[in-house]
Coordinates of C-alpha atoms in Angstrom, one line a residue:
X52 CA 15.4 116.2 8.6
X53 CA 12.7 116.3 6.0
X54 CA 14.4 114.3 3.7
X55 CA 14.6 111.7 6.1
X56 CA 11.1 111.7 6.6
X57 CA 10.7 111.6 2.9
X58 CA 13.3 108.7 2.4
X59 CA 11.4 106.8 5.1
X60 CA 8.1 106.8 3.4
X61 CA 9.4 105.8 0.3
X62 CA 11.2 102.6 1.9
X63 CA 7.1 102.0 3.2
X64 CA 6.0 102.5 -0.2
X65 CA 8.3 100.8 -2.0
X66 CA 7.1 97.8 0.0
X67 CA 3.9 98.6 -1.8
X68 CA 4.9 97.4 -5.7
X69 CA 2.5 94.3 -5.3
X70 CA -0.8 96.5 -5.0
X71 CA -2.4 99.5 -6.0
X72 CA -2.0 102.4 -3.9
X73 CA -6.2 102.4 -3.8
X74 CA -5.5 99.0 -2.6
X75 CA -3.5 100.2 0.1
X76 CA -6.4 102.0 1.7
X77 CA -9.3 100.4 0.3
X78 CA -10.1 96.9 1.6
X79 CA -10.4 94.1 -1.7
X80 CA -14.3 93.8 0.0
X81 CA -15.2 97.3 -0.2
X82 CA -14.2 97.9 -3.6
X83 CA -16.1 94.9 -5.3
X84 CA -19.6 96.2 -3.9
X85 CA -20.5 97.8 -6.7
X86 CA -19.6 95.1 -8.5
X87 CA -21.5 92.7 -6.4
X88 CA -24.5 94.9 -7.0
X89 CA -24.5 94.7 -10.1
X90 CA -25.0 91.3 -10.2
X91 CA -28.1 91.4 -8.2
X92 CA -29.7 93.7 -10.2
X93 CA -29.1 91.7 -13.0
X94 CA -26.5 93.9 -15.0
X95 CA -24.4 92.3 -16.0
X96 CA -22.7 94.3 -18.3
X97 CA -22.2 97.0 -15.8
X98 CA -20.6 94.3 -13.2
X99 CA -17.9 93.5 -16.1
X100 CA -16.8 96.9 -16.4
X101 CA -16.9 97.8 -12.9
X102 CA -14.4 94.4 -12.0
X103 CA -10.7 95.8 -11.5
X104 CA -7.7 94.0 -13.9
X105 CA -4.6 93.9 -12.4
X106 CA -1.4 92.9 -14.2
X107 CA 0.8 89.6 -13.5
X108 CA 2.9 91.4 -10.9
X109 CA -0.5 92.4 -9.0
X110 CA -1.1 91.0 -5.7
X111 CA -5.0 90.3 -6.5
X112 CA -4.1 89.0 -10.1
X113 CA -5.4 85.5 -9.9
X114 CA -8.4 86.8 -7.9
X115 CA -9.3 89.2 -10.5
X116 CA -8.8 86.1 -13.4
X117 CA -11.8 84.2 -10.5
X118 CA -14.1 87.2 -10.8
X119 CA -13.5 87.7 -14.6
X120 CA -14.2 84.3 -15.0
X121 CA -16.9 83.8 -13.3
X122 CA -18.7 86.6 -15.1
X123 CA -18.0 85.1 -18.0
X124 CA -19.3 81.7 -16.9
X125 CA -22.9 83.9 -15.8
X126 CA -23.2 85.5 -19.1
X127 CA -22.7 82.0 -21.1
X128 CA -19.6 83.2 -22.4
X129 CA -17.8 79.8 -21.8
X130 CA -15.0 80.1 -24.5
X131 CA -14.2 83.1 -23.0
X132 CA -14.5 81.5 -19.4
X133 CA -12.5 78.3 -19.8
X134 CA -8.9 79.8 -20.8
X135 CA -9.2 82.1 -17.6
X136 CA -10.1 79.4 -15.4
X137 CA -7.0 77.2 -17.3
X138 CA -4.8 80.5 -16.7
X139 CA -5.2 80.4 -12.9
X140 CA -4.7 76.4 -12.6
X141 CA -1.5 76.4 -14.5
X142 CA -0.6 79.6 -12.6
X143 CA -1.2 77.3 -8.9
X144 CA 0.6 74.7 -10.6
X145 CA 3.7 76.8 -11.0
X146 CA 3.5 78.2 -7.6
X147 CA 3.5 74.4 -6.0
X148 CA 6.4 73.0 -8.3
X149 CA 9.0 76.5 -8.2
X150 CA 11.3 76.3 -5.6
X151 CA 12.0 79.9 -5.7
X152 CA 7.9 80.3 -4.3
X153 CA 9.7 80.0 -1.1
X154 CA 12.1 83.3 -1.6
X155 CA 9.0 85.4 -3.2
X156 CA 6.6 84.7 -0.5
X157 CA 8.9 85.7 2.5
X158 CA 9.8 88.9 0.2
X159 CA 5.6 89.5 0.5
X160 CA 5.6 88.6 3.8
X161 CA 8.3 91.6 4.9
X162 CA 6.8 93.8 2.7
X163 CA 3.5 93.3 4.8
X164 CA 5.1 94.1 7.7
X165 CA 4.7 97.5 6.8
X166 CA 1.6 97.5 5.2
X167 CA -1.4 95.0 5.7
X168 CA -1.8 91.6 4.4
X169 CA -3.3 92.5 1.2
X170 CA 0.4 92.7 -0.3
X171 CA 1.0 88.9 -0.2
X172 CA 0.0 87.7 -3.4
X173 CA -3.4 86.3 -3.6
X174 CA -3.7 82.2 -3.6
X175 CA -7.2 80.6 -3.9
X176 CA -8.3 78.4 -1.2
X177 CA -8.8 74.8 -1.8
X178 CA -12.8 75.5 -1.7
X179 CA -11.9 77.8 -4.4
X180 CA -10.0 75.7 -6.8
X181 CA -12.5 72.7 -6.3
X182 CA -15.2 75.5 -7.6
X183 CA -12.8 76.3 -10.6
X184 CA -12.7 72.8 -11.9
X185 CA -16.6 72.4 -11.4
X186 CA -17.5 75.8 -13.5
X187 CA -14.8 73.9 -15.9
X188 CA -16.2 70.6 -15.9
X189 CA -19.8 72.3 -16.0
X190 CA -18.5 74.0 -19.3
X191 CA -17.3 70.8 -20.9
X192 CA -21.0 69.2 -20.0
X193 CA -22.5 72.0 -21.9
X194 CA -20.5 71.1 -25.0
X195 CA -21.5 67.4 -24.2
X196 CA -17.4 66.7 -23.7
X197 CA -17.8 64.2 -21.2
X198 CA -14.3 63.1 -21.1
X199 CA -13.1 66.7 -20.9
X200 CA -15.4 66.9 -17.8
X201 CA -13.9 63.6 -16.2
X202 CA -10.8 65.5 -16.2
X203 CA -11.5 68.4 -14.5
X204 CA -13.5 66.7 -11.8
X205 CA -10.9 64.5 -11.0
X206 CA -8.5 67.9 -10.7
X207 CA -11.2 69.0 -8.3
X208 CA -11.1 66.1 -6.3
X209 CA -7.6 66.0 -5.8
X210 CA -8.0 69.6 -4.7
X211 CA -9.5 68.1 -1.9
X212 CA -7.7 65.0 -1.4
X213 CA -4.5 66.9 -1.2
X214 CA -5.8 69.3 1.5
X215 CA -7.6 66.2 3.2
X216 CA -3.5 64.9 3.6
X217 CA -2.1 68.6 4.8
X218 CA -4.6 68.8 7.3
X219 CA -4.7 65.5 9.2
X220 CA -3.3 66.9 12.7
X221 CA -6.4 68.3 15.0
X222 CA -6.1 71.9 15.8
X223 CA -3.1 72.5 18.3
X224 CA -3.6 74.7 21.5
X225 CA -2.1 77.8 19.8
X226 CA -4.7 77.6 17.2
X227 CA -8.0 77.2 19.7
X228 CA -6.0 80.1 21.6
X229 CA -6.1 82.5 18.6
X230 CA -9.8 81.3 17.6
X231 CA -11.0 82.7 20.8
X232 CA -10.1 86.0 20.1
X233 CA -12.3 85.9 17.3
X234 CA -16.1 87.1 16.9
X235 CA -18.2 83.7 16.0
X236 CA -18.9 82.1 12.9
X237 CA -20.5 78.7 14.3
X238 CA -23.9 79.9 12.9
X239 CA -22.2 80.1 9.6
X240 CA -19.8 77.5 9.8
X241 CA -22.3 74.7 11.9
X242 CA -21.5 71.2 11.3
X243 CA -18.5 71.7 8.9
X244 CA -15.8 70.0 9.7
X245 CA -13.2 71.5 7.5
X246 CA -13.0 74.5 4.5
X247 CA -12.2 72.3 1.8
X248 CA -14.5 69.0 1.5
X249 CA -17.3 69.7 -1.3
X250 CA -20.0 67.7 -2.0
X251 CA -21.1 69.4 -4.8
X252 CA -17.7 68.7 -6.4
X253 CA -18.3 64.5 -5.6
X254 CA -21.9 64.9 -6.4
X255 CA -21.0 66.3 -10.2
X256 CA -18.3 63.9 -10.6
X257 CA -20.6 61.1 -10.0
X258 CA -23.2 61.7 -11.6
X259 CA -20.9 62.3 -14.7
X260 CA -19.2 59.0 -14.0
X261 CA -22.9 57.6 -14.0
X262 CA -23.4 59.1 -17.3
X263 CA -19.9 57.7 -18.9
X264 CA -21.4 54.3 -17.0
X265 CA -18.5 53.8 -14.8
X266 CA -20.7 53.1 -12.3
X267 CA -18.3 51.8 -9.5
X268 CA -16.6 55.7 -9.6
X269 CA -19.9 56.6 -9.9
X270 CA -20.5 55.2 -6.6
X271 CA -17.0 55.9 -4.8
X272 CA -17.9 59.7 -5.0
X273 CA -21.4 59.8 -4.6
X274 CA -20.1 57.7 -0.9
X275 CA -17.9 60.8 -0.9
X276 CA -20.6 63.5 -0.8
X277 CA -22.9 61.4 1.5
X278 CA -20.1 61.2 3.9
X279 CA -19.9 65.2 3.7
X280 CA -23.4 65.3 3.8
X281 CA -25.3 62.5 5.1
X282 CA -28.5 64.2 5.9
X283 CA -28.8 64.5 2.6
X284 CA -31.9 61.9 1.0
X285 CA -31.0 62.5 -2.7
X286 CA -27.3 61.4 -1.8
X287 CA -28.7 58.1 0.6
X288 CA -30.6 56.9 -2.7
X289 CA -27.7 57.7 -5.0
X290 CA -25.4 55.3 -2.6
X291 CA -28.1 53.0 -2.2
X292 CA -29.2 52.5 -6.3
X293 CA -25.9 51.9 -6.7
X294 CA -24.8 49.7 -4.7
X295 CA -27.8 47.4 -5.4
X296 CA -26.6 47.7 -9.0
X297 CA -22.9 47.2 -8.5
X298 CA -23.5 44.0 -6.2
X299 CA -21.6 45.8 -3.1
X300 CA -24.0 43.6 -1.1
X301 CA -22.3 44.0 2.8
X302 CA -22.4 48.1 1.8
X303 CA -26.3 47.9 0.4
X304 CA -27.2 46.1 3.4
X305 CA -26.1 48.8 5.9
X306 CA -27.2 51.8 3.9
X307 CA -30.4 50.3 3.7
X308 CA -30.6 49.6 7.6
X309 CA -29.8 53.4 8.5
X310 CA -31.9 54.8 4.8
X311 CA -34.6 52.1 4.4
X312 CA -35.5 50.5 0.2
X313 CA -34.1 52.2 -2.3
X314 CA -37.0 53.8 -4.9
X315 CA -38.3 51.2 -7.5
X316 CA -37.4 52.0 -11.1
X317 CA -39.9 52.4 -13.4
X318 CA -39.2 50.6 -16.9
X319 CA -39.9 53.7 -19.3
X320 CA -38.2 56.2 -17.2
X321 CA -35.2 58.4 -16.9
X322 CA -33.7 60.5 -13.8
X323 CA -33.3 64.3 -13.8
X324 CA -31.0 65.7 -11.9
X325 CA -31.5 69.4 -11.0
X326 CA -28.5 71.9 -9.7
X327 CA -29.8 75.2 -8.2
X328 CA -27.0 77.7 -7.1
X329 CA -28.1 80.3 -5.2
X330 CA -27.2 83.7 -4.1
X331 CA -23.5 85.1 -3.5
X332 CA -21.1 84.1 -0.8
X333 CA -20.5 86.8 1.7
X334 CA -18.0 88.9 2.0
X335 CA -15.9 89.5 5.2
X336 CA -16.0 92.1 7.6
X337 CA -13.7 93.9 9.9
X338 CA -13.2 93.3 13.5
X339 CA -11.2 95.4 15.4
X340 CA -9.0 93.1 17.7
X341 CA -7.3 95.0 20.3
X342 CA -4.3 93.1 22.1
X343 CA -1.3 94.0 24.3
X344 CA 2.7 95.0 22.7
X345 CA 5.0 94.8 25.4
X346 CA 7.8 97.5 24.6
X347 CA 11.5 96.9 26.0
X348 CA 10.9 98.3 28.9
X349 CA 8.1 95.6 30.0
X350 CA 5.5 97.8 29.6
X351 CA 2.3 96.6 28.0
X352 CA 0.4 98.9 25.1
X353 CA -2.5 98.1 23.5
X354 CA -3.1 98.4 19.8
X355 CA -6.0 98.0 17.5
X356 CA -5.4 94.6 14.8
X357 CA -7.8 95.0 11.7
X358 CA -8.7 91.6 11.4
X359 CA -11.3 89.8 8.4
X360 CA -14.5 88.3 9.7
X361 CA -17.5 86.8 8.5
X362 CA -20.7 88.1 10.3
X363 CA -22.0 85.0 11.7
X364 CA -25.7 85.0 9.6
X365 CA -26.5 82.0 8.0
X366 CA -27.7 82.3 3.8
X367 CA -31.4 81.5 4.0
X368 CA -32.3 80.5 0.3
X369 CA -35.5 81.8 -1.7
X370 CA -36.1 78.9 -3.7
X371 CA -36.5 75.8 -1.6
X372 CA -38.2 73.8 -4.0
X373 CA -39.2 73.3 -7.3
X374 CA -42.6 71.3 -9.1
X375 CA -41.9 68.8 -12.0
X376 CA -44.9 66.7 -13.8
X377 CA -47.3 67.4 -10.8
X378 CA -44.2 66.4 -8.1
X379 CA -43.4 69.0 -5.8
X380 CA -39.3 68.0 -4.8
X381 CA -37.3 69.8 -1.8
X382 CA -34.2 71.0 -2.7
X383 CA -31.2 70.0 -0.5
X384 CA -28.3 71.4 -0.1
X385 CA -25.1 70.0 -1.5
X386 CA -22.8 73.0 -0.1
X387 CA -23.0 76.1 1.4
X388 CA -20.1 77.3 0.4
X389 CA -20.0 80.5 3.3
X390 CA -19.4 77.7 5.5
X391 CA -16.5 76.4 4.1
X392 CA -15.4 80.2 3.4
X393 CA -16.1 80.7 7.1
X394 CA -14.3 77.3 8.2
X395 CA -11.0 78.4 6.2
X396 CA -11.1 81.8 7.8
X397 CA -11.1 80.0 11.2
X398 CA -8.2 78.1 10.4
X399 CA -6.2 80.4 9.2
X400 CA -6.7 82.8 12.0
X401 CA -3.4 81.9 14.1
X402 CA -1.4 83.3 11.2
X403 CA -2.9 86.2 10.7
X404 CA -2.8 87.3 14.3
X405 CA 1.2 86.1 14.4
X406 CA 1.7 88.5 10.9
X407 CA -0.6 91.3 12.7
X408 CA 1.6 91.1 15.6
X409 CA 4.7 91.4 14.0
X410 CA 3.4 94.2 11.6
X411 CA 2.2 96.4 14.9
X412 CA 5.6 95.9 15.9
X413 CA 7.8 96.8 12.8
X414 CA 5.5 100.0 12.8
X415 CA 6.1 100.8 15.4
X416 CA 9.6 100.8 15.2
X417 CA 9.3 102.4 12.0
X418 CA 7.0 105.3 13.6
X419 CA 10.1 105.8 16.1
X420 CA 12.5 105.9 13.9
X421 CA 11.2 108.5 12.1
X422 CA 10.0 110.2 15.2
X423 CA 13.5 110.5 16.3
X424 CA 14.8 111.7 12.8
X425 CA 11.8 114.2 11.9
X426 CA 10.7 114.9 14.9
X427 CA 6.5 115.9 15.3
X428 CA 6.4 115.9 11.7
X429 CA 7.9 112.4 11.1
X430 CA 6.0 111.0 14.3
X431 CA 2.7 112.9 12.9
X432 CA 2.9 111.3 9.0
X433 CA 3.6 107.8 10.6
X434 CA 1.1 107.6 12.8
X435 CA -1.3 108.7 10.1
X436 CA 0.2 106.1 7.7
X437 CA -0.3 102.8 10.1
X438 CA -3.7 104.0 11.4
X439 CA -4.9 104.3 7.4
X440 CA -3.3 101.5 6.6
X441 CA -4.3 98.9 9.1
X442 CA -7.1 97.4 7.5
X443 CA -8.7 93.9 7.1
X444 CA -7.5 91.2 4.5
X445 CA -11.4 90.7 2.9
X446 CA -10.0 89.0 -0.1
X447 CA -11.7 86.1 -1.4
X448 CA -13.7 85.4 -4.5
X449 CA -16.9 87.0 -4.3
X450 CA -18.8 85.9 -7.3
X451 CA -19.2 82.6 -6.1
X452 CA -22.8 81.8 -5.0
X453 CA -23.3 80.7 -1.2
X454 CA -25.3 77.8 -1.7
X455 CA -25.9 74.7 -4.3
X456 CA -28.8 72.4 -3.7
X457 CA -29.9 68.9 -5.6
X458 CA -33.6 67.8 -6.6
X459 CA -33.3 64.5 -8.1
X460 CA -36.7 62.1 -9.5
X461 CA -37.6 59.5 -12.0
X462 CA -40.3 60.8 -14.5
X463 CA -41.6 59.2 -17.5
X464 CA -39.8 59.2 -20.9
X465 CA -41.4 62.4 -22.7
X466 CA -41.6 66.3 -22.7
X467 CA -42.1 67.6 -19.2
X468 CA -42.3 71.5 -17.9
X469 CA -40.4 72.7 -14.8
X470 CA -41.6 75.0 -12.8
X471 CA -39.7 77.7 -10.7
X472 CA -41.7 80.2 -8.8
X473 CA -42.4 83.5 -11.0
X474 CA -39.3 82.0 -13.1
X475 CA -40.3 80.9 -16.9
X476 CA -40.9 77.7 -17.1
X477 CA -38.1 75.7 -18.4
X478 CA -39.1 72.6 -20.8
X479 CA -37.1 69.6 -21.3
X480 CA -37.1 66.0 -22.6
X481 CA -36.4 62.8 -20.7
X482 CA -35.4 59.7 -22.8
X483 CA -35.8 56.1 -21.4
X484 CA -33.1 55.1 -19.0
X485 CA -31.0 58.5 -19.5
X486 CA -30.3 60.8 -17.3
X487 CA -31.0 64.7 -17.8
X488 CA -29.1 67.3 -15.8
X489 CA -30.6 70.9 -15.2
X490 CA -28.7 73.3 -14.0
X491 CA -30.3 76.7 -12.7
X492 CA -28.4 79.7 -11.1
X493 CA -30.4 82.4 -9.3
X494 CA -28.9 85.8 -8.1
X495 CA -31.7 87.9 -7.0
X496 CA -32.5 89.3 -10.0
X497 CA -30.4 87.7 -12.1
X498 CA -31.6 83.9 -13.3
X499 CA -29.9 81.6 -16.3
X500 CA -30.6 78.1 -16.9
X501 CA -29.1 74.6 -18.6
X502 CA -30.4 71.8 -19.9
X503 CA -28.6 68.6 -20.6
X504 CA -28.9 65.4 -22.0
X505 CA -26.2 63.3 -19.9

C-alpha cells in the first residue's frame, strides 16, 4: 500500500522535470520581488545576483534570458545585452518553424494537468518580443548602427503584423463567457484594443527611418502609432510634417482638418526627440476562482482555480514633463505597456480556465486513485499536494517598465541643458536640420540616460 502511494507521487513528480521543485510551490511573481526591489532601490548589482538561471530544459528559460537581458540593457552593458536578446529570437524562431513544437507542447500541457501551468515552457508575448527588438534596435542607435537598427525594428513590427493577422476574428461568446469570471482590468487596460499593437515600437522605427531619410517609411509608421494613439500631439505633427514634405496632399489635408497647421520650421534648427521610460510593469496577482466539477454521479462540487490577475490600478507616472531652453514640454505617452500586459491576460483567459478545469479534474482522479490504494494516508498526501500546488501562472517579464512617453521640439542649433526634476541636468548639442534622440529611463531610484546624434 505505501509503495503505491509512493509510486503515485513520483508519476506527479516526474511530470515536474520542466521546473524547479521551488517553482512548484513558489509562484514565478513571488520569487522575483526581491529582485524587483532591487531595482528600485537602485542596486543593481544585487538585482543581478538575486535573478534565477535556469538551464535550456527549464520551463522559465527564455524568461530568465528577458530579465538577464534587460539588466544588462539598465547597467549599459549592451555587448553583454545584445547576444541574450539574439539567443531568445532565434530560440522563438525555432519554436515557429519545428514541427515537432506540436508533440513537446501537448507533452507540457499533460504534464500540467497535474501540476499548475507554470510547467509549460515559457513563450514571450508578442508585446514582449516587440520590446526585445526595440532594447535591440536602441542598442544599435547607441553604437550609431543605423542599419543594424532598421533591422531590428522591422523584426518588431512584424511581431505585430503577424499577431494583427492571428487575431482578426472578434472575441467569440465562449471567450466574453470566461472573461466574466474574471476580477476587472478595464482601469488598466482602458482604451486598448488588443495586447500586441505598440506605438513606441512604430514611433522608434520612424523616427530612425527619418534619420536614414526614408521619409515615406518614416511616415508609414509614424501613421502606425498615431492610429494606436491618436490623442497623441507629438504623433499628429509627426504625420502632419510629413506629409507636407512627402507631397501626400489628400492625407495632409485631412490630418490638418482634425489637428489644425503643422509647426513652422525654423531655418537654423534641429528636432529633439526625448524617450522617458518609466517605472516597472506590474506583476500579476492571484484570484481565487471558485467554479462547479460535476462528478459521474451528476453531482456538482465546487473547487478553488488559482487564476493570474492584474490588480486593476492604473501606473500614474512621476515625471510628466520635462524643461528644455526655457520650454516646458508634456510628456505623452507612447505605451503603457501594463495595458497591453493586461489586454493579453484577458485574452488568454478562456484557455487557462479550459486547462484549470481539466487539471481539477485529473487531480482529482489522481487523489482517488490513490485514496483507494493507500487509503487516509494516500487521500491525506494528495490532497495536501493539489491544495500546495494550485497556484497562479504570474509569469511574465517583469523588468520591463510600465510606461514610455515622447517630448518632441525644434530648438536652435547650439548647446542646450535639459532639465529633469532633482535629476542632473543632462547637456546636449543640436546641429542644424539634425535630429537628436534622448533617451531617459527612470525606476524610482534608479535613473540612466542617452544621448544621440541621429
Amino acid at each position: 500500500m505505501q509503495r503505491s502511494v509512493i509510486f503515485g507521487f513520483c508519476a506527479i513528480l516526474g511530470g515536474c522535470s520542466t521546473i524547479g521543485f521551488g517553482d512548484l510551490f513558489t509562484d514565478y511573481a513571488t520569487q522575483m520581488t526581491p529582485v524587483r526591489q532591487a531595482i528600485n532601490s537602485n542596486n543593481m548589482a544585487q538585482a543581478q545576483q538575486l535573478l534565477p538561471t535556469n538551464g535550456q530544459s527549464h520551463s522559465n528559460y527564455l524568461l530568465n534570458q528577458l530579465e538577464h537581458a534587460r539588466l544588462n540593457t539598465l547597467t549599459n552593458q549592451d555587448d553583454t545585452a545584445q547576444p541574450q536578446y539574439e539567443a531568445v529570437y532565434q530560440q522563438m524562431e525555432i519554436k515557429r518553424q519545428a514541427a515537432k513544437v506540436q508533440l513537446s507542447a501537448g507533452l507540457e500541457q499533460s504534464n500540467a494537468l497535474l501540476t499548475n501551468d507554470s510547467v509549460i515552457a515559457y513563450t514571450p508575448a508578442p508585446y514582449e518580443m516587440s520590446m526585445l527588438h526595440s532594447y535591440k534596435a536602441l542598442s544599435y542607435v547607441y553604437q550609431n548602427d543605423i542599419e543594424g537598427a532598421l533591422v531590428e525594428v522591422r523584426r518588431a513590427n512584424k511581431v505585430q503584423t503577424d499577431a494583427l493577422t492571428a487575431n482578426q476574428d472578434d472575441l467569440d461568446a465562449s471567450v466574453k463567457e470566461a472573461q466574466k469570471h474574471y476580477p476587472s482590468m478595464d482601469e488598466v487596460i482602458k482604451n486598448v484594443k488588443n495586447g500586441y499593437q505598440n506605438a513606441f515600437t512604430f514611433y522608434l522605427s520612424g523616427l530612425l527611418y527619418q534619420s536614414n531619410k526614408q521619409y515615406d517609411d518614416a511616415y508609414i509608421d509614424f501613421k502606425k502609432a498615431l492610429e494606436i494613439n491618436p490623442e497623441n500631439t507629438y504623433l499628429q505633427q509627426d504625420v502632419l510634417q510629413l506629409a507636407k514634405r512627402q507631397g501626400f496632399d489628400q492625407d495632409f489635408a485631412e490630418f490638418k482638418k482634425r489637428f489644425g497647421e503643422p509647426t513652422k520650421r525654423a531655418a537654423n534648427s534641429g528636432d529633439v526627440v526625448v524617450l522617458v521610460e518609466q517605472g516597472l510593469v506590474p506583476e500579476k496577482d492571484e484570484f481565487v476562482l471558485r467554479l462547479p466539477i460535476y462528478t459521474s454521479r451528476g453531482d456538482a462540487r465546487f473547487y478553488s482555480l488559482a487564476m493570474p490577475v492584474y490588480k486593476d490600478n492604473a501606473f500614474i507616472p512621476a515625471i510628466n514633463k520635462i524643461s528644455i531652453a526655457a520650454q516646458v514640454l508634456p510628456l505623452s505617452p507612447l505605451v503603457r505597456l501594463e495595458a497591453l500586459a493586461a489586454k493579453t491576460l484577458e485574452e488568454q483567459t478562456p484557455a487557462r480556465v479550459s486547462r484549470q478545469i481539466l487539471r481539477l479534474v485529473a487531480k482529482e482522479k489522481v487523489r482517488a486513485e490513490l485514496a483507494r490504494s493507500g487509503g487516509d494516508v494516500g487521500n491525506i498526501l494528495a490532497n495536501i499536494y493539489n491544495l500546495a500546488s494550485e497556484q497562479a501562472d504570474t509569469r511574465s517579464w517583469l523588468t520591463l517598465p510600465n510606461q514610455i512617453s515622447v517630448a518632441r521640439t525644434q530648438l536652435a542649433a547650439g548647446d542646450h541643458v535639459l532639465k529633469l526634476g532633482a535629476h542632473s541636468d543632462i547637456n546636449f548639442t543640436v546641429s542644424k536640420q539634425g535630429l537628436t534622440l534622448i533617451y531617459l529611463t527612470s525606476i524610482n531610484n534608479y535613473f540612466n540616460s542617452h544621448v544621440v546624434q541621429l
